[in-house]
């Protein structure tokens, strides 16, 4: 019964391994058989609270670790909106560090505006650019930091469309590129050979009234290859993306079943 | 007198070497001294017609040459709007070739929509994507083709913001990257050490009502380095970007005067 | 006594860590001392059966995992002959996926012909090319997949001569390059500083009646560096080549004994 | 009348710009109109002798220039058979230089064997390898030298299949890669946008009795991009491939007519 | 009390994680509370002896493993002075291998002269060059080997200034680059987000009497990124730099405590 | 008679094409035969004055052109000492631009100290580093500028040992690398296949009293490949290194005579 419910939930949204991992935790920490409905609910509820706790604790650690990478005088580029990224930057700012952030607008949904609002409200010197201008400003950048939607068993990171382009431009200019992400975003199906499906969103986000006959493609995410990632800032610390599988084995073995 | 007028015109818009080259042509083909105002006007008018004629003829040739690069079954990526590019693609289509175009929307002004309309009206199979998705689709692409605002003496191309990012992604994936451009876009001041100034446009194009305190940068162009350009399709033919100076010497020596 | 026999067997063929690992398994799972010859034989025989079982089971898993990477419409390049590769492709085909394979002939022994026969018989759309043409066709390729003779502690793969050239061309064109290999092919001597010796085969394979005075070199294998390998498809799943040592620690710790 | 004959000749064999350039020379140096058949034949015959003379003279110069690049103790890799290459190497040997040559066999037609015979007969220390082993031996190589079938207006070189793979491996290892070629191999149609068609040869060269259903592709040539070519050794001297168009303008302007 | 002493010691010299790790070992292996001063001293002394023993044993293993990588006829480049490197080379020499070493002088302190003396005294064929000439000689080199001052959690190596430049030149020419280093040089603070501070030494080392107004910068170390490192030769064996964290987990878990 | 004298002069110092070009100018502008010794001397003297004049004029132009590339706020790296470089920087400084220079010391002869003195005396903010630290500081650099001893027909630049290492590090970090050089430094023998010999200087420059048995190599120059050079600042303007041959054809055809 739980399995059925879980299955539906999981299928509803693609590219969200953290949700799936949460459900997997509940499954593996809840007895398969039960007689007492109430007892079951209590157990499930406890497991649910535990995994949410793990997530919160991991985020708190990540934010502290990430904030140490920021130095006075840095210029930092970020793309899209990630609460882990904005909390990391705000934490660094509250530690008294003074730095600039360059923020892409992140078409088509303009999530960069959310990031910009949060940073400006926190008093951080923030500059917005169009997504296309990331390479143009790369030489002013000390490091790039982005969030993550999923991490594959090969060490690649799936994140908002355009992330891989920013990573490529950072790599071209020898600018370090960091991902902040809990290990709970590791996607265990990738180890078994599945590709991570890239969600396609509705085309009206790009152009509401396009000319008839025009096709529009609106992928939500792209894949950033591990070779362009200097480090993933996780609850274990800052690790090479090639080590992601080992870190998951160490911290959340139940993800790997 | 002409010199004064020319000077003002030229200063008005940056990154437009073709306009400046046109004026230079008029200057070098109009007598410095004159008594008869009417005679002067006639001479200037003739020079003006000549340079416009050179431009039209060069474009016609470029379109024919470029159209030969298109092959049945190709998928071609373009960025922003360039009449030389759309005419080239439409010419290829009218020759009976069947191919797909992937078109970026080109923030902040959405010039990609103009391109898309022109191509769709011509019956070409066209797909629009956000600028950030160029790398995501690069592996489907047979070649990239863009226009040019200016070409420097070192062989670099200045074009709409984002062009260099597309070129970088094409280079990463070994996809040929072509620029269609008349040699009249060669910028002679670059040979004398000047940087080509990159025009900054008004920030409202990016965000009309940004939160207070947010900075916005809106550069109109970026620089694509010659190493990422397979060929420039000019009135001389398809040449290496490293040969641009020689081609200008051959065709329009008065530019280098 | 077992040690002596093992030693001879192992020396007979270079670059075959799987055989050496099999023998090491037998050694570590058979008592060093024994009184009863029959009991010893039974134990050795059981260990031998176990390791063969491990290998078969790992291969079955690898084939299933690898087959999930294949998608409808893919064009896949392979080099030489590897039963793990052909079984993976045939499994994908039997799952109803329709794809093309491009196969090198693999001089000097033409093992590519064996692969081609197996694939054609299975009904897979297969095209043969000379080894030299791999780069020429690389842009049509969705991914490359090859087998492995040995994997070193640094994460490099030793496989049929020419493999590293294919990997280089794939890397140049941003085409994913996969190796299918059981972890039992990990070569533990490399961790202790030994180079993996590259077997040289007889020159008549290349030219039976060469002109007098001509030298011929016929190395059987070459080394593909880990940076060109997107993933190794193992019994653990698809992993980064940098993780090979950890996966061996997890699955076959006696190899590292 | 001459035009018709020329046309047929030219169409007969693809990728042979030198032949086409020879005919073009004859056309441009023979009157379009004539009354006296004998006079015409004499003129055409003279033009034919002239262009053959140009070719021989250019080759003689190329061989002398190329031979100066060879140094005592060098190890030089070559691919396929090119009389310009073998004559260059033999010239260097006759000058008393002592060096090694590594020669690929060059499937499917084994033209490497012709090269090997010529070099061994000349007393040069020569080693044959399969095409796939070029990268394996690259670190022993001081420079690579190959011939050319055609040079495009962008500076790319079209030569025997596999050349681009050797160039890629040389580039990876920072080994200089030279092409010896008369400027008469410049292909003027490429400047006007045409792709150089790659001839496909008969499949029996690869496998005489392939299994039914197997496809075979046998392209004769591939394209080596200018970025992998250190210099082209021409009758003008050793030049950058980017300068090819200028050198042709200087030496054979009638090619660009 | 111990904690205080340790703290002062550790702060005294930057970039010396091995010292800090040694002290950490003493801390974790000594009771926090004690009554008997003598008992405490004995315990601390024992812990100290243990960690020194670990270090000596690990170095002995590293030297043996590293020496196996050296082959007859090799030319090996090294930079600065590292006793692990010189002992490895001398061990290889004593095994009867004959090879050449090219040694940089290593400004500003000329530590390369120490290395050169040790190697020459051991009878090894040694050539000294200025630091700037490393790239010039790179094509003669079979592999580079250097020591390490610290290894970060991302797999980067901190070593004498100039090391990263040698690694870059090795990478450009496809020359393997090895680091010999005990895992005890892993720097655990890097995993928690700290940058490893680069010590700046006094400017008189560079120029004793500089002209007034001239600034001088004298960083003692630089960072070599993991992508340029083929392997780290450790007490575990030769491993990928990406695996460093795992190897530390396996051998010295108390470092990560 | 002149020819003999010239020959001796030219042979005396290697890698100095400008001297050789100067003598070549004198030869080609002085009659081969003469009766009147005085008349000859006058002619030779005039030719000598002319070529010196060409050189001075070209340098003046180069300095003006180069100075325009400097912008307020730039940080510029230079290596060794080149009067063209220091005059360019001082000219920019006198134009009121405020910028920093980072200067390598340039072992073994410390020519960087000459540069540092000149710049500090001119009031320019100058920082000295050891040669090995160039990569460490590269990310602060806006562009690199160096002089040249010779330019080859392929577009490569021969300059003080270490230049190619700086260029490599600049290229890795996408930092523009400029060479300031008169076209008179073009080396015409390279077009005919000769390698430019690299002068070896005496070993005492590196170590006065080395241990017995130690070899020392002291090459004065190295070769920077054209692909790492953004532009050569010449009397014609800033050109691609690939265009060097054309610019020499245009300005000093007698060099190629």
GROMACS .gro file of N, CA, C and O in nm, chain B residues 80-160:
model
  324
  337UNK      N    1   2.046   3.524  -3.230
  337UNK     CA    2   2.006   3.662  -3.262
  337UNK      C    3   1.944   3.670  -3.402
  337UNK      O    4   1.893   3.571  -3.455
  338UNK      N    5   1.943   3.788  -3.459
  338UNK     CA    6   1.890   3.806  -3.593
  338UNK      C    7   1.995   3.872  -3.680
  338UNK      O    8   2.056   3.972  -3.642
  339UNK      N    9   2.017   3.815  -3.798
  339UNK     CA   10   2.108   3.873  -3.896
  339UNK      C   11   2.043   3.852  -4.031
  339UNK      O   12   2.011   3.738  -4.067
  340UNK      N   13   2.021   3.961  -4.106
  340UNK     CA   14   1.954   3.943  -4.235
  340UNK      C   15   2.041   3.859  -4.328
  340UNK      O   16   1.989   3.784  -4.410
  341UNK      N   17   2.173   3.869  -4.314
  341UNK     CA   18   2.260   3.786  -4.399
  341UNK      C   19   2.235   3.639  -4.368
  341UNK      O   20   2.233   3.555  -4.460
  342UNK      N   21   2.217   3.607  -4.241
  342UNK     CA   22   2.193   3.467  -4.205
  342UNK      C   23   2.057   3.420  -4.255
  342UNK      O   24   2.045   3.314  -4.318
  343UNK      N   25   1.953   3.497  -4.231
  343UNK     CA   26   1.820   3.449  -4.272
  343UNK      C   27   1.812   3.440  -4.425
  343UNK      O   28   1.755   3.345  -4.479
  344UNK      N   29   1.871   3.536  -4.494
  344UNK     CA   30   1.867   3.527  -4.641
  344UNK      C   31   1.944   3.406  -4.692
  344UNK      O   32   1.904   3.342  -4.789
  345UNK      N   33   2.054   3.376  -4.626
  345UNK     CA   34   2.132   3.257  -4.664
  345UNK      C   35   2.048   3.131  -4.646
  345UNK      O   36   2.043   3.044  -4.734
  346UNK      N   37   1.980   3.122  -4.533
  346UNK     CA   38   1.901   3.002  -4.505
  346UNK      C   39   1.782   2.993  -4.600
  346UNK      O   40   1.749   2.884  -4.650
  347UNK      N   41   1.720   3.107  -4.625
  347UNK     CA   42   1.603   3.106  -4.715
  347UNK      C   43   1.647   3.072  -4.858
  347UNK      O   44   1.581   2.996  -4.929
  348UNK      N   45   1.762   3.125  -4.899
  348UNK     CA   46   1.816   3.090  -5.031
  348UNK      C   47   1.838   2.938  -5.041
  348UNK      O   48   1.799   2.876  -5.140
  349UNK      N   49   1.896   2.880  -4.937
  349UNK     CA   50   1.920   2.735  -4.938
  349UNK      C   51   1.788   2.659  -4.947
  349UNK      O   52   1.776   2.559  -5.018
  350UNK      N   53   1.689   2.710  -4.872
  350UNK     CA   54   1.557   2.647  -4.874
  350UNK      C   55   1.496   2.655  -5.013
  350UNK      O   56   1.436   2.558  -5.063
  351UNK      N   57   1.511   2.771  -5.078
  351UNK     CA   58   1.452   2.788  -5.211
  351UNK      C   59   1.525   2.703  -5.314
  351UNK      O   60   1.469   2.670  -5.418
  352UNK      N   61   1.650   2.665  -5.285
  352UNK     CA   62   1.722   2.573  -5.375
  352UNK      C   63   1.671   2.429  -5.358
  352UNK      O   64   1.720   2.338  -5.423
  353UNK      N   65   1.575   2.413  -5.265
  353UNK     CA   66   1.515   2.281  -5.248
  353UNK      C   67   1.574   2.199  -5.136
  353UNK      O   68   1.535   2.085  -5.113
  354UNK      N   69   1.671   2.256  -5.065
  354UNK     CA   70   1.729   2.180  -4.954
  354UNK      C   71   1.633   2.177  -4.836
  354UNK      O   72   1.566   2.275  -4.808
  355UNK      N   73   1.629   2.065  -4.767
  355UNK     CA   74   1.542   2.052  -4.651
  355UNK      C   75   1.628   2.034  -4.526
  355UNK      O   76   1.708   1.941  -4.519
  356UNK      N   77   1.612   2.125  -4.432
  356UNK     CA   78   1.697   2.125  -4.312
  356UNK      C   79   1.618   2.187  -4.198
  356UNK      O   80   1.512   2.245  -4.219
  357UNK      N   81   1.671   2.171  -4.075
  357UNK     CA   82   1.609   2.229  -3.955
  357UNK      C   83   1.695   2.343  -3.905
  357UNK      O   84   1.817   2.338  -3.915
  358UNK      N   85   1.631   2.441  -3.843
  358UNK     CA   86   1.705   2.547  -3.776
  358UNK      C   87   1.665   2.548  -3.629
  358UNK      O   88   1.547   2.537  -3.595
  359UNK      N   89   1.765   2.559  -3.540
  359UNK     CA   90   1.738   2.584  -3.399
  359UNK      C   91   1.782   2.727  -3.371
  359UNK      O   92   1.892   2.767  -3.409
  360UNK      N   93   1.692   2.802  -3.310
  360UNK     CA   94   1.708   2.947  -3.298
  360UNK      C   95   1.700   2.985  -3.151
  360UNK      O   96   1.604   2.950  -3.084
  361UNK      N   97   1.799   3.059  -3.102
  361UNK     CA   98   1.789   3.109  -2.964
  361UNK      C   99   1.695   3.229  -2.959
  361UNK      O  100   1.683   3.304  -3.056
  362UNK      N  101   1.634   3.251  -2.843
  362UNK     CA  102   1.542   3.366  -2.835
  362UNK      C  103   1.618   3.499  -2.831
  362UNK      O  104   1.568   3.602  -2.873
  363UNK      N  105   1.742   3.496  -2.776
  363UNK     CA  106   1.830   3.613  -2.773
  363UNK      C  107   1.777   3.725  -2.683
  363UNK      O  108   1.730   3.830  -2.729
  364UNK      N  109   1.789   3.699  -2.555
  364UNK     CA  110   1.759   3.802  -2.456
  364UNK      C  111   1.865   3.913  -2.463
  364UNK      O  112   1.978   3.885  -2.502
  365UNK      N  113   1.836   4.035  -2.424
  365UNK     CA  114   1.709   4.079  -2.366
  365UNK      C  115   1.607   4.126  -2.470
  365UNK      O  116   1.491   4.145  -2.434
  366UNK      N  117   1.644   4.143  -2.595
  366UNK     CA  118   1.552   4.206  -2.691
  366UNK      C  119   1.475   4.104  -2.776
  366UNK      O  120   1.395   4.144  -2.860
  367UNK      N  121   1.500   3.976  -2.757
  367UNK     CA  122   1.426   3.872  -2.830
  367UNK      C  123   1.439   3.885  -2.981
  367UNK      O  124   1.343   3.858  -3.053
  368UNK      N  125   1.556   3.924  -3.029
  368UNK     CA  126   1.569   3.932  -3.175
  368UNK      C  127   1.553   3.797  -3.242
  368UNK      O  128   1.528   3.787  -3.362
  369UNK      N  129   1.573   3.690  -3.162
  369UNK     CA  130   1.553   3.557  -3.218
  369UNK      C  131   1.411   3.537  -3.268
  369UNK      O  132   1.387   3.457  -3.359
  370UNK      N  133   1.318   3.612  -3.211
  370UNK     CA  134   1.179   3.599  -3.258
  370UNK      C  135   1.164   3.653  -3.400
  370UNK      O  136   1.082   3.602  -3.477
  371UNK      N  137   1.240   3.757  -3.432
  371UNK     CA  138   1.235   3.810  -3.569
  371UNK      C  139   1.287   3.703  -3.666
  371UNK      O  140   1.224   3.673  -3.768
  372UNK      N  141   1.402   3.646  -3.630
  372UNK     CA  142   1.456   3.538  -3.714
  372UNK      C  143   1.354   3.426  -3.730
  372UNK      O  144   1.330   3.378  -3.841
  373UNK      N  145   1.297   3.384  -3.617
  373UNK     CA  146   1.203   3.272  -3.620
  373UNK      C  147   1.085   3.302  -3.713
  373UNK      O  148   1.045   3.218  -3.794
  374UNK      N  149   1.032   3.422  -3.703
  374UNK     CA  150   0.919   3.459  -3.790
  374UNK      C  151   0.959   3.449  -3.938
  374UNK      O  152   0.887   3.393  -4.020
  375UNK      N  153   1.073   3.506  -3.971
  375UNK     CA  154   1.118   3.505  -4.111
  375UNK      C  155   1.137   3.362  -4.163
  375UNK      O  156   1.098   3.331  -4.275
  376UNK      N  157   1.195   3.277  -4.079
  376UNK     CA  158   1.222   3.140  -4.125
  376UNK      C  159   1.093   3.059  -4.136
  376UNK      O  160   1.074   2.985  -4.233
  377UNK      N  161   1.006   3.074  -4.037
  377UNK     CA  162   0.879   3.000  -4.041
  377UNK      C  163   0.797   3.044  -4.161
  377UNK      O  164   0.738   2.962  -4.232
  378UNK      N  165   0.794   3.175  -4.185
  378UNK     CA  166   0.719   3.224  -4.303
  378UNK      C  167   0.775   3.168  -4.433
  378UNK      O  168   0.703   3.146  -4.530
  379UNK      N  169   0.906   3.146  -4.435
  379UNK     CA  170   0.968   3.090  -4.555
  379UNK      C  171   0.948   2.940  -4.565
  379UNK      O  172   0.991   2.877  -4.662
  380UNK      N  173   0.886   2.883  -4.461
  380UNK     CA  174   0.857   2.740  -4.465
  380UNK      C  175   0.969   2.652  -4.410
  380UNK      O  176   0.969   2.530  -4.431
  381UNK      N  177   1.061   2.711  -4.340
  381UNK     CA  178   1.173   2.634  -4.285
  381UNK      C  179   1.135   2.580  -4.147
  381UNK      O  180   1.076   2.650  -4.066
  382UNK      N  181   1.170   2.453  -4.124
  382UNK     CA  182   1.143   2.385  -3.997
  382UNK      C  183   1.228   2.450  -3.888
  382UNK      O  184   1.350   2.434  -3.885
  383UNK      N  185   1.163   2.525  -3.797
  383UNK     CA  186   1.236   2.608  -3.701
  383UNK      C  187   1.193   2.578  -3.558
  383UNK      O  188   1.076   2.562  -3.530
  384UNK      N  189   1.292   2.572  -3.468
  384UNK     CA  190   1.266   2.544  -3.326
  384UNK      C  191   1.331   2.652  -3.242
  384UNK      O  192   1.449   2.681  -3.260
  385UNK      N  193   1.255   2.708  -3.150
  385UNK     CA  194   1.312   2.812  -3.063
  385UNK      C  195   1.350   2.753  -2.927
  385UNK      O  196   1.277   2.670  -2.872
  386UNK      N  197   1.463   2.800  -2.876
  386UNK     CA  198   1.507   2.761  -2.742
  386UNK      C  199   1.553   2.886  -2.666
  386UNK      O  200   1.580   2.989  -2.728
  387UNK      N  201   1.564   2.876  -2.534
  387UNK     CA  202   1.624   2.987  -2.460
  387UNK      C  203   1.775   2.986  -2.486
  387UNK      O  204   1.833   2.884  -2.523
  388UNK      N  205   1.839   3.099  -2.464
  388UNK     CA  206   1.983   3.112  -2.491
  388UNK      C  207   2.064   3.008  -2.414
  388UNK      O  208   2.164   2.956  -2.461
  389UNK      N  209   2.017   2.981  -2.294
  389UNK     CA  210   2.090   2.889  -2.205
  389UNK      C  211   2.091   2.746  -2.255
  389UNK      O  212   2.168   2.665  -2.205
  390UNK      N  213   2.004   2.714  -2.349
  390UNK     CA  214   1.992   2.575  -2.392
  390UNK      C  215   2.079   2.543  -2.513
  390UNK      O  216   2.077   2.431  -2.564
  391UNK      N  217   2.157   2.641  -2.559
  391UNK     CA  218   2.237   2.618  -2.681
  391UNK      C  219   2.328   2.497  -2.665
  391UNK      O  220   2.336   2.410  -2.751
  392UNK      N  221   2.398   2.489  -2.551
  392UNK     CA  222   2.490   2.376  -2.533
  392UNK      C  223   2.412   2.244  -2.525
  392UNK      O  224   2.458   2.141  -2.576
  393UNK      N  225   2.297   2.246  -2.462
  393UNK     CA  226   2.217   2.125  -2.445
  393UNK      C  227   2.182   2.062  -2.581
  393UNK      O  228   2.176   1.940  -2.594
  394UNK      N  229   2.159   2.146  -2.682
  394UNK     CA  230   2.121   2.095  -2.814
  394UNK      C  231   2.239   2.082  -2.910
  394UNK      O  232   2.220   2.046  -3.026
  395UNK      N  233   2.360   2.116  -2.865
  395UNK     CA  234   2.473   2.126  -2.958
  395UNK      C  235   2.502   1.995  -3.031
  395UNK      O  236   2.545   1.997  -3.145
  396UNK      N  237   2.475   1.881  -2.965
  396UNK     CA  238   2.511   1.756  -3.030
  396UNK      C  239   2.421   1.722  -3.149
  396UNK      O  240   2.456   1.637  -3.230
  397UNK      N  241   2.308   1.789  -3.161
  397UNK     CA  242   2.222   1.767  -3.279
  397UNK      C  243   2.263   1.856  -3.396
  397UNK      O  244   2.207   1.843  -3.506
  398UNK      N  245   2.355   1.947  -3.371
  398UNK     CA  246   2.383   2.054  -3.468
  398UNK      C  247   2.491   2.013  -3.568
  398UNK      O  248   2.593   1.958  -3.529
  399UNK      N  249   2.469   2.042  -3.697
  399UNK     CA  250   2.572   2.018  -3.798
  399UNK      C  251   2.664   2.138  -3.813
  399UNK      O  252   2.784   2.120  -3.832
  400UNK      N  253   2.610   2.256  -3.809
  400UNK     CA  254   2.696   2.374  -3.798
  400UNK      C  255   2.618   2.491  -3.741
  400UNK      O  256   2.495   2.492  -3.744
  401UNK      N  257   2.693   2.585  -3.687
  401UNK     CA  258   2.635   2.709  -3.635
  401UNK      C  259   2.665   2.818  -3.736
  401UNK      O  260   2.771   2.819  -3.799
  402UNK      N  261   2.572   2.911  -3.753
  402UNK     CA  262   2.600   3.026  -3.839
  402UNK      C  263   2.541   3.151  -3.773
  402UNK      O  264   2.426   3.150  -3.728
  403UNK      N  265   2.622   3.254  -3.762
  403UNK     CA  266   2.576   3.380  -3.703
  403UNK      C  267   2.624   3.496  -3.790
  403UNK      O  268   2.709   3.479  -3.878
  404UNK      N  269   2.570   3.613  -3.763
  404UNK     CA  270   2.616   3.735  -3.830
  404UNK      C  271   2.732   3.797  -3.753
  404UNK      O  272   2.794   3.733  -3.668
  405UNK      N  273   2.758   3.924  -3.781
  405UNK     CA  274   2.872   3.992  -3.720
  405UNK      C  275   2.844   4.141  -3.715
  405UNK      O  276   2.785   4.197  -3.806
  406UNK      N  277   2.885   4.204  -3.606
  406UNK     CA  278   2.879   4.349  -3.600
  406UNK      C  279   3.012   4.412  -3.637
  406UNK      O  280   3.016   4.523  -3.692
  407UNK      N  281   3.120   4.344  -3.605
  407UNK     CA  282   3.252   4.398  -3.636
  407UNK      C  283   3.352   4.283  -3.634
  407UNK      O  284   3.333   4.183  -3.564
  408UNK      N  285   3.459   4.298  -3.713
  408UNK     CA  286   3.569   4.201  -3.714
  408UNK      C  287   3.696   4.279  -3.684
  408UNK      O  288   3.720   4.385  -3.742
  409UNK      N  289   3.778   4.226  -3.592
  409UNK     CA  290   3.899   4.299  -3.554
  409UNK      C  291   4.019   4.254  -3.637
  409UNK      O  292   4.015   4.150  -3.703
  410UNK      N  293   4.127   4.330  -3.626
  410UNK     CA  294   4.247   4.300  -3.704
  410UNK      C  295   4.311   4.169  -3.662
  410UNK      O  296   4.387   4.109  -3.738
  411UNK      N  297   4.282   4.121  -3.543
  411UNK     CA  298   4.336   3.991  -3.499
  411UNK      C  299   4.249   3.875  -3.548
  411UNK      O  300   4.284   3.759  -3.525
  412UNK      N  301   4.132   3.907  -3.607
  412UNK     CA  302   4.046   3.801  -3.659
  412UNK      C  303   3.933   3.762  -3.566
  412UNK      O  304   3.862   3.666  -3.591
  413UNK      N  305   3.914   3.836  -3.457
  413UNK     CA  306   3.802   3.808  -3.367
  413UNK      C  307   3.674   3.874  -3.419
  413UNK      O  308   3.680   3.973  -3.492
  414UNK      N  309   3.561   3.821  -3.378
  414UNK     CA  310   3.433   3.871  -3.426
  414UNK      C  311   3.352   3.926  -3.309
  414UNK      O  312   3.338   3.861  -3.206
  415UNK      N  313   3.300   4.047  -3.327
  415UNK     CA  314   3.214   4.109  -3.227
  415UNK      C  315   3.071   4.095  -3.276
  415UNK      O  316   3.040   4.134  -3.388
  416UNK      N  317   2.987   4.034  -3.194
  416UNK     CA  318   2.848   4.012  -3.234
  416UNK      C  319   2.763   4.012  -3.108
  416UNK      O  320   2.814   4.020  -2.995
  417UNK      N  321   2.635   4.002  -3.126
  417UNK     CA  322   2.536   4.005  -3.017
  417UNK      C  323   2.581   3.925  -2.894
  417UNK      O  324   2.633   3.814  -2.907
   0.00000   0.00000   0.00000
